[in-house]
Amino acid sequence: MSGADLIAAEARAAEARARLNGTVEALQAELEPRRLVSVAKAEVLGGGNRAARASLEAARRNPATVAGAGALLLAFLNRKRIARLLSRKTS
């Protein structure tokens, strides 16, 4: 290997090291815990907002279904009171 070849190889190695260092720095910035938390929060909030909007649109399209579901929920939550009232009337 001549002196010129050695110098060219060292230059290529230095260039490769510089590219690698740039890649490592970029990865460190991407994988910073604070940044990961903020990205995760944004995605969760965005998904929650989309789900809420879709639910509201479905409720607007089907108000009777929503009213029925609400009535069932109230009946379920008050089932003991309803049972007591019905048992008094039959006695």
Short mmCIF file of C-alpha atoms in Angstrom, two decimals:
data_model
loop_
_atom_site.label_atom_id
_atom_site.label_comp_id
_atom_site.label_asym_id
_atom_site.label_seq_id
_atom_site.Cartn_x
_atom_site.Cartn_y
_atom_site.Cartn_z
CA MET A 1 0.00 0.00 0.00
CA SER A 2 1.50 3.29 -1.06
CA GLY A 3 1.44 6.48 0.94
CA ALA A 4 -1.35 7.94 -1.22
CA ASP A 5 -3.48 4.81 -0.73
CA LEU A 6 -2.93 4.97 3.02
CA ILE A 7 -3.91 8.63 3.16
CA ALA A 8 -7.04 7.95 1.09
CA ALA A 9 -7.99 5.02 3.35
CA GLU A 10 -7.51 7.15 6.46
CA ALA A 11 -9.67 9.89 4.92
CA ARG A 12 -12.43 7.35 4.13
CA ALA A 13 -12.21 5.99 7.68
CA ALA A 14 -12.45 9.49 9.15
CA GLU A 15 -15.46 10.23 6.93
CA ALA A 16 -17.14 6.98 7.98
CA ARG A 17 -16.50 7.80 11.66
CA ALA A 18 -18.05 11.24 11.19
CA ARG A 19 -21.15 9.70 9.55
CA LEU A 20 -21.42 7.14 12.35
CA ASN A 21 -21.13 9.85 15.02
CA GLY A 22 -23.86 11.83 13.28
CA THR A 23 -26.09 8.76 13.22
CA VAL A 24 -25.46 8.04 16.90
CA GLU A 25 -26.26 11.65 17.84
CA ALA A 26 -29.47 11.53 15.80
CA LEU A 27 -30.51 8.27 17.50
CA GLN A 28 -29.76 9.70 20.94
CA ALA A 29 -31.96 12.70 20.17
CA GLU A 30 -34.79 10.47 18.88
CA LEU A 31 -34.62 8.11 21.85
CA GLU A 32 -34.41 10.74 24.57
CA PRO A 33 -36.88 9.69 27.30
CA ARG A 34 -38.59 13.10 27.54
CA ARG A 35 -39.15 13.14 23.81
CA LEU A 36 -40.50 9.58 23.81
CA VAL A 37 -42.94 10.49 26.60
CA SER A 38 -44.17 13.57 24.76
CA VAL A 39 -44.65 11.61 21.52
CA ALA A 40 -46.53 8.86 23.37
CA LYS A 41 -48.77 11.42 25.10
CA ALA A 42 -49.57 13.10 21.81
CA GLU A 43 -50.47 9.79 20.17
CA VAL A 44 -52.66 8.67 23.08
CA LEU A 45 -54.47 12.01 23.24
CA GLY A 46 -54.93 12.02 19.49
CA GLY A 47 -56.34 8.50 19.55
CA GLY A 48 -58.65 9.36 22.44
CA ASN A 49 -59.92 12.43 20.64
CA ARG A 50 -60.60 10.42 17.49
CA ALA A 51 -62.46 7.77 19.49
CA ALA A 52 -64.54 10.41 21.28
CA ARG A 53 -65.45 12.10 17.98
CA ALA A 54 -66.42 8.78 16.44
CA SER A 55 -68.56 7.93 19.48
CA LEU A 56 -70.34 11.28 19.32
CA GLU A 57 -71.02 10.88 15.63
CA ALA A 58 -72.43 7.39 16.21
CA ALA A 59 -74.63 8.72 19.02
CA ARG A 60 -75.96 11.47 16.76
CA ARG A 61 -76.81 8.93 14.06
CA ASN A 62 -78.48 6.53 16.53
CA PRO A 63 -80.06 8.50 19.40
CA ALA A 64 -82.58 5.75 20.23
CA THR A 65 -79.79 3.23 20.73
CA VAL A 66 -77.98 5.62 23.05
CA ALA A 67 -81.16 6.28 25.03
CA GLY A 68 -81.79 2.54 25.34
CA ALA A 69 -78.25 1.90 26.49
CA GLY A 70 -78.59 4.69 29.05
CA ALA A 71 -81.85 3.22 30.34
CA LEU A 72 -80.27 -0.22 30.65
CA LEU A 73 -77.32 1.25 32.53
CA LEU A 74 -79.62 3.07 34.96
CA ALA A 75 -81.70 -0.08 35.48
CA PHE A 76 -78.56 -2.10 36.12
CA LEU A 77 -77.17 0.42 38.60
CA ASN A 78 -80.53 0.58 40.44
CA ARG A 79 -81.36 -3.13 40.22
CA LYS A 80 -81.46 -3.65 44.01
CA ARG A 81 -83.85 -0.73 44.54
CA ILE A 82 -86.04 -1.93 41.70
CA ALA A 83 -86.06 -5.46 43.15
CA ARG A 84 -87.07 -4.12 46.59
CA LEU A 85 -89.88 -2.06 45.08
CA LEU A 86 -91.18 -5.01 43.10
CA SER A 87 -90.98 -7.38 46.08
CA ARG A 88 -93.01 -4.93 48.25
CA LYS A 89 -95.78 -4.69 45.69
CA THR A 90 -96.17 -8.44 45.35
CA SER A 91 -96.31 -9.04 49.14
#
